[in-house]
mmCIF file of N, CA and C in Angstrom:
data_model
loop_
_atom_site.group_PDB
_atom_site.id
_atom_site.type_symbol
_atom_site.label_atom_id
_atom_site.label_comp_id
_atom_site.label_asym_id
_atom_site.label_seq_id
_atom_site.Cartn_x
_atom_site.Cartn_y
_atom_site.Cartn_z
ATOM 1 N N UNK A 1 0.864 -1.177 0.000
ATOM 2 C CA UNK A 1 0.000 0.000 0.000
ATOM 3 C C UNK A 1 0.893 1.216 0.000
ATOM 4 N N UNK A 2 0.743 1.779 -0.759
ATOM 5 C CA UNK A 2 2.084 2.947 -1.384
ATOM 6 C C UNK A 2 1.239 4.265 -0.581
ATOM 7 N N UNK A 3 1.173 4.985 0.495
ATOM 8 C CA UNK A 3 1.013 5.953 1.041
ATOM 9 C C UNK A 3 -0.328 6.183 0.978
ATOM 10 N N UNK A 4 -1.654 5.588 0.277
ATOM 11 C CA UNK A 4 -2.413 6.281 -0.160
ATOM 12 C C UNK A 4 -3.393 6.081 1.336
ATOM 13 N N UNK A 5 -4.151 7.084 1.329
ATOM 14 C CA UNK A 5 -4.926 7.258 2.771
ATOM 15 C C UNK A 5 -6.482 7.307 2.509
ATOM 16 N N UNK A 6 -6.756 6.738 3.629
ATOM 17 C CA UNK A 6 -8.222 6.818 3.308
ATOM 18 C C UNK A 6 -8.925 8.032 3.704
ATOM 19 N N UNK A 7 -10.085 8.799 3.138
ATOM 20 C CA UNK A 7 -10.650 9.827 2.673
ATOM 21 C C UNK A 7 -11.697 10.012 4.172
ATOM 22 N N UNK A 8 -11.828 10.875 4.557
ATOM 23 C CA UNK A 8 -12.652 10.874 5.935
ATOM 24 C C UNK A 8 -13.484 11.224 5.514
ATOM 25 N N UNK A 9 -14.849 10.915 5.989
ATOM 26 C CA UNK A 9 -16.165 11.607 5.706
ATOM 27 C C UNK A 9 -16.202 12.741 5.280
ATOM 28 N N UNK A 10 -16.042 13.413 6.519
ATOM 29 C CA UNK A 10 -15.735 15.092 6.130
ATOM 30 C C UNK A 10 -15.459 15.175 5.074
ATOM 31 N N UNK A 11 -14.381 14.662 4.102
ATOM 32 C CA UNK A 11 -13.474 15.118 2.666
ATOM 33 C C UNK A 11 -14.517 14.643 2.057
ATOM 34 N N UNK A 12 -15.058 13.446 2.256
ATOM 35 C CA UNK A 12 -16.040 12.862 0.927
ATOM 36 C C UNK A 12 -17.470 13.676 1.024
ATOM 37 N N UNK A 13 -18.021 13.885 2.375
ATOM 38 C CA UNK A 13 -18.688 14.978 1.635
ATOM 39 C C UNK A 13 -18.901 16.114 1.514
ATOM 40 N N UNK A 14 -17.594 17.053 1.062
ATOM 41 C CA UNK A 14 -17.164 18.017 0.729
ATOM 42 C C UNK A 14 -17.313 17.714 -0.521
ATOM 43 N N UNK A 15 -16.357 16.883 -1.131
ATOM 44 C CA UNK A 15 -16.173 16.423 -2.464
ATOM 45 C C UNK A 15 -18.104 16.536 -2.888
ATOM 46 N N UNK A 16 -19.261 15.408 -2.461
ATOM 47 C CA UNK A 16 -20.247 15.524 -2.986
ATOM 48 C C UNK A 16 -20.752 16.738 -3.272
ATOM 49 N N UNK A 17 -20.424 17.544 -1.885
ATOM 50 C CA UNK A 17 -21.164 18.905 -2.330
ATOM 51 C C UNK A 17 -20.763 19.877 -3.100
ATOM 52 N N UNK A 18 -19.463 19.541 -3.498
ATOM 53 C CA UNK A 18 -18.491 20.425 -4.621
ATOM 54 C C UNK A 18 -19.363 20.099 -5.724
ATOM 55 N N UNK A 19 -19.328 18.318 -5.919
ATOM 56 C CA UNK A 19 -20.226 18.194 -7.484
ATOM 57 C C UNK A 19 -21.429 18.571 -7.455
ATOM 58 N N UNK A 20 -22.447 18.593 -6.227
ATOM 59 C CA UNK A 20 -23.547 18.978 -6.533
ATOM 60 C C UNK A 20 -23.572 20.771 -7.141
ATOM 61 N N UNK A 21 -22.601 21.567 -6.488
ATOM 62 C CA UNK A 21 -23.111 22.722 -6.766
ATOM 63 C C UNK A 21 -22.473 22.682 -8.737
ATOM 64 N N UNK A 22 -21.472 21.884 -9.145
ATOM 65 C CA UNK A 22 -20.773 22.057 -10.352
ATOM 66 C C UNK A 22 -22.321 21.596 -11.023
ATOM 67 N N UNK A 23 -23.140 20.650 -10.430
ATOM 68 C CA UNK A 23 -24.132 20.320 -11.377
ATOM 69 C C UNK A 23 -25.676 21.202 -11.520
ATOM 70 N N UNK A 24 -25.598 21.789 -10.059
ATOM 71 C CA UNK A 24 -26.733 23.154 -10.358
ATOM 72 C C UNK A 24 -26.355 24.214 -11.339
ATOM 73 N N UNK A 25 -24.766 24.470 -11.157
ATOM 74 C CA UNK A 25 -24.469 25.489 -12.213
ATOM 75 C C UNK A 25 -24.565 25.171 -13.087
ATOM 76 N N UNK A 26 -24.298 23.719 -14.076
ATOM 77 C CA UNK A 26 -24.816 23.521 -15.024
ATOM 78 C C UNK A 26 -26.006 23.432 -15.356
ATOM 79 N N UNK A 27 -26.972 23.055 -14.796
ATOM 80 C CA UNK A 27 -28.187 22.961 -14.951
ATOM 81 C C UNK A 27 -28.689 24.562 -15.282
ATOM 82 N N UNK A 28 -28.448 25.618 -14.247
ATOM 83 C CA UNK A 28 -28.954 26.556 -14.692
ATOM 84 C C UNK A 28 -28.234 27.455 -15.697
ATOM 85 N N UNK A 29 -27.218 27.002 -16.112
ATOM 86 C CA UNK A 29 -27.204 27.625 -17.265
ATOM 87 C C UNK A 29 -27.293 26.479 -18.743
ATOM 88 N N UNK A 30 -27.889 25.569 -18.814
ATOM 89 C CA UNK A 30 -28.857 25.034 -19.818
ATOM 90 C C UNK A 30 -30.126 25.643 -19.855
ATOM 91 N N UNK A 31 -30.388 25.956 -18.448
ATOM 92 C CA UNK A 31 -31.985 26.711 -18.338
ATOM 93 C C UNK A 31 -32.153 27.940 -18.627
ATOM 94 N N UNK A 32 -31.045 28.625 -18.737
ATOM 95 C CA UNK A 32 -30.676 29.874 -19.522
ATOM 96 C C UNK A 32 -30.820 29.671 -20.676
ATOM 97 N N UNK A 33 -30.225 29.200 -21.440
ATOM 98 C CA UNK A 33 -30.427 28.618 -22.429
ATOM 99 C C UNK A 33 -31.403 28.145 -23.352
ATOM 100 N N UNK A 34 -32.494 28.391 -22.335
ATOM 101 C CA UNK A 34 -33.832 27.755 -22.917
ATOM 102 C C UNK A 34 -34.146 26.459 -22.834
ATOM 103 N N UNK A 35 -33.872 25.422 -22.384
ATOM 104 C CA UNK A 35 -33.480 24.190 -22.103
ATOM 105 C C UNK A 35 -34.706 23.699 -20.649
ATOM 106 N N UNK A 36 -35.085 22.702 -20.480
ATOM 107 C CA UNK A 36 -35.915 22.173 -19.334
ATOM 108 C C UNK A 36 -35.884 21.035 -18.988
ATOM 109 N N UNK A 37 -35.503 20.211 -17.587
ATOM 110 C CA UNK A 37 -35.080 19.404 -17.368
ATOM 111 C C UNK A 37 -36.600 18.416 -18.317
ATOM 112 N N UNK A 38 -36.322 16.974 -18.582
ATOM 113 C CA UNK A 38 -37.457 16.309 -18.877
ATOM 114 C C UNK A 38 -38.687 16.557 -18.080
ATOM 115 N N UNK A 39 -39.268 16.027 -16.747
ATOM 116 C CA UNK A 39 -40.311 16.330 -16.148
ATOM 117 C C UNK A 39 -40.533 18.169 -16.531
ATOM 118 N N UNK A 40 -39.953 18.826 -16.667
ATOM 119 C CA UNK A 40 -40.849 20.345 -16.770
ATOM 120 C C UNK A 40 -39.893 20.848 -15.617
ATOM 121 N N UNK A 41 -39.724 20.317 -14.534
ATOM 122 C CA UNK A 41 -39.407 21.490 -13.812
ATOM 123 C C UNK A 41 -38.157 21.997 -13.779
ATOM 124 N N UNK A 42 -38.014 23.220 -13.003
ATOM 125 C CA UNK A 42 -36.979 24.119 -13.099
ATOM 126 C C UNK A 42 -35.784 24.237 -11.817
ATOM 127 N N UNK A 43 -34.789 24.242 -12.280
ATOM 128 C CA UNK A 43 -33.763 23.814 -10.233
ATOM 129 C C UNK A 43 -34.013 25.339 -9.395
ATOM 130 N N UNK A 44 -34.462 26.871 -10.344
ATOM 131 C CA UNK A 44 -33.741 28.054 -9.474
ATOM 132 C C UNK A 44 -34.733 27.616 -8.654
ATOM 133 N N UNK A 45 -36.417 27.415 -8.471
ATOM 134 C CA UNK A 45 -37.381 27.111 -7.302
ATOM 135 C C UNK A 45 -36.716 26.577 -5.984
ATOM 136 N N UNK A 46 -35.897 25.701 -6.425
ATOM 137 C CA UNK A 46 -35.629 24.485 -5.273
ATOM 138 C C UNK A 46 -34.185 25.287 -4.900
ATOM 139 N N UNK A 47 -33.738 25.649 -5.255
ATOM 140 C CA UNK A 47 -32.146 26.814 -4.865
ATOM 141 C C UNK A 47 -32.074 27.970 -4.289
ATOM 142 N N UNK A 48 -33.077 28.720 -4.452
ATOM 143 C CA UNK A 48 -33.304 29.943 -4.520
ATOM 144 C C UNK A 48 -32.802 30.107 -2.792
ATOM 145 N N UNK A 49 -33.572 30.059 -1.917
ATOM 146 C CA UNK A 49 -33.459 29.385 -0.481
ATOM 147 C C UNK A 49 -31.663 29.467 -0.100
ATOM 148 N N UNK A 50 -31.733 28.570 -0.354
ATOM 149 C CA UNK A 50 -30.003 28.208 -0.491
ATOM 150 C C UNK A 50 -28.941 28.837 -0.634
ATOM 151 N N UNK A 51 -29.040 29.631 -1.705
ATOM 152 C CA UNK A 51 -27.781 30.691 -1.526
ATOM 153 C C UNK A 51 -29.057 32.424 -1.418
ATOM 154 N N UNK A 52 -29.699 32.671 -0.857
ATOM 155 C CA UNK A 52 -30.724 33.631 -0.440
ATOM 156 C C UNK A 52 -31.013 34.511 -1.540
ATOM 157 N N UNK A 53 -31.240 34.175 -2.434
ATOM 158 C CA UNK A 53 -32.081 34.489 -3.567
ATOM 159 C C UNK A 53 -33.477 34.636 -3.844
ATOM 160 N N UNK A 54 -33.634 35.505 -4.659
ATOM 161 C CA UNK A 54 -35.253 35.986 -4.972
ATOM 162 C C UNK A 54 -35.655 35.046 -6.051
ATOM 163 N N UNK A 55 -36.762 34.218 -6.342
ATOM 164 C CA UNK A 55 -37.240 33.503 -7.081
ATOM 165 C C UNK A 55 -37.064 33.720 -8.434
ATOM 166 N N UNK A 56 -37.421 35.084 -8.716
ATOM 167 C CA UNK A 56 -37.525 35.913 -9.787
ATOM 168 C C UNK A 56 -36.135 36.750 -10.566
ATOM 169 N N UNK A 57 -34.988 36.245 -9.592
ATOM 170 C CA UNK A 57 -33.957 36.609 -9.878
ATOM 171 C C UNK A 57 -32.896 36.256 -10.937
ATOM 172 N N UNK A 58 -32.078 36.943 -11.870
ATOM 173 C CA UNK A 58 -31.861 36.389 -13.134
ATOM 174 C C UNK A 58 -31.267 34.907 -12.836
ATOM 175 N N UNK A 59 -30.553 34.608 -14.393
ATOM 176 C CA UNK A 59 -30.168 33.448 -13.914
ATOM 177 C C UNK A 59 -28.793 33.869 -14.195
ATOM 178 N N UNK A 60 -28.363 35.078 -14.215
ATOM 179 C CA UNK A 60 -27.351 35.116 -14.251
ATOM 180 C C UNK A 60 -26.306 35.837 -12.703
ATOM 181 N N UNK A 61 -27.367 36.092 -11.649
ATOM 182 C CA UNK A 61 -27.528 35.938 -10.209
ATOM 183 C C UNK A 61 -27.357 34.759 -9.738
ATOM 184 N N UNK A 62 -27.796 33.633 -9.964
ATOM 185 C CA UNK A 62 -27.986 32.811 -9.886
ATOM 186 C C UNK A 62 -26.681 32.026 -9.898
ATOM 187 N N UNK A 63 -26.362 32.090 -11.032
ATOM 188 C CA UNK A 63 -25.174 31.378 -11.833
ATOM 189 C C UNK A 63 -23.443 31.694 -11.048
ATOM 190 N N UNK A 64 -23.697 33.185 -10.618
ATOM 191 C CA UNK A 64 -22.950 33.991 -10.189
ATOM 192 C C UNK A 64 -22.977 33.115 -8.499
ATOM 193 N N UNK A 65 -23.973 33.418 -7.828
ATOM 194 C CA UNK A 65 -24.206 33.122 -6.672
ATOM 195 C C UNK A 65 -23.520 31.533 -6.160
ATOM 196 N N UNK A 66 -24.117 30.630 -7.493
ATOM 197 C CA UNK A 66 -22.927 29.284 -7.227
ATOM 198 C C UNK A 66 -21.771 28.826 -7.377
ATOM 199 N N UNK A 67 -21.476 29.760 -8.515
ATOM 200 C CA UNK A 67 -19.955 30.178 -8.689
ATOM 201 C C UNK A 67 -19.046 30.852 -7.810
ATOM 202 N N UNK A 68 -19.722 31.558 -6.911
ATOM 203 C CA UNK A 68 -19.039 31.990 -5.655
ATOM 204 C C UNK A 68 -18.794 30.910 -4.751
ATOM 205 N N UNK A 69 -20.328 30.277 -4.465
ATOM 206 C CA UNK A 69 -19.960 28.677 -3.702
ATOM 207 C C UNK A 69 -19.384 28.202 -4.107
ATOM 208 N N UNK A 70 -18.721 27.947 -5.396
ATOM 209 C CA UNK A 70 -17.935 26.559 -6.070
ATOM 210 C C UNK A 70 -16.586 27.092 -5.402
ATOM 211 N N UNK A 71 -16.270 28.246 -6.265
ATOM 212 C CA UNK A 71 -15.008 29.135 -5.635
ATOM 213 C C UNK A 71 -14.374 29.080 -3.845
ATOM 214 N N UNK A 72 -15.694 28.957 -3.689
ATOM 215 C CA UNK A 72 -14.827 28.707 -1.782
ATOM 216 C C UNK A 72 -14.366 27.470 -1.580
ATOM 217 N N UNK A 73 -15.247 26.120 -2.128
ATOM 218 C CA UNK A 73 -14.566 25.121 -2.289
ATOM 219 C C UNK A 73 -13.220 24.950 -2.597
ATOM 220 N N UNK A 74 -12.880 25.571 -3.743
ATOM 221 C CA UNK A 74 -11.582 25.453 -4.696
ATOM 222 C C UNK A 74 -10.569 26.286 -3.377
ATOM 223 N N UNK A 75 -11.253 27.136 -2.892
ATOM 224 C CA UNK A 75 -10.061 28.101 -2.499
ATOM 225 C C UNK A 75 -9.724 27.525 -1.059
ATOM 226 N N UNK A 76 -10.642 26.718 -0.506
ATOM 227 C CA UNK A 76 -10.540 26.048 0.708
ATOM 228 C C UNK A 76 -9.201 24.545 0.456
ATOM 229 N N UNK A 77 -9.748 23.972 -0.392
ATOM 230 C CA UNK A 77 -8.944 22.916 -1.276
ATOM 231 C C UNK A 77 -7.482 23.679 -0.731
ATOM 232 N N UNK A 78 -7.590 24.581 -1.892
ATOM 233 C CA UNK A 78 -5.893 25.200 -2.178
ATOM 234 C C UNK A 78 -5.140 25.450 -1.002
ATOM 235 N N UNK A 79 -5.798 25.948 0.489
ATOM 236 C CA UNK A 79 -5.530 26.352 1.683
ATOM 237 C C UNK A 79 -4.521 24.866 2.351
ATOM 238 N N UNK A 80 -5.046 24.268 1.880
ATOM 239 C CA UNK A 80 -4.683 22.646 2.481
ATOM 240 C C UNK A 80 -3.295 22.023 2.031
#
């Protein structure tokens, strides 16, 4: 076993929540796009909450707003 260590909770779900926000940002900017998940619905409803956003708010607020979350991830990472 060549150094490699096992991953503590904590790290793994950091890691999940890194991909989840990489996959809201994608999502809403397909939905920018004009784009709709199959069933119809839309992710800003279910997000909005989350990073304290107005429903009605662009999606380029939006987009911005998780990109800031993604960014603390990365910059937390780099700290380490």
């Amino acid at each position: 076993a060549g150094g490699e260590q096992m991953k503590s909770q904590k790290q793994i779900n950091e890691e999940i929540e890194f991909f989840r926000l990489l996959q809201i940002r994608g999502m809403l900017k397909l939905e920018k796009a004009g784009m709709t998940h199959s069933s119809g619905l839309r992710i800003r409803p279910k997000v909005n909450k989350e990073f304290g956003l107005k429903p009605k708010d662009s999606y380029d607020k939006f987009i911005e707003a998780v990109q800031a979350a993604i960014d603390k991830h990365i910059e937390k990472k780099r700290a380490i």
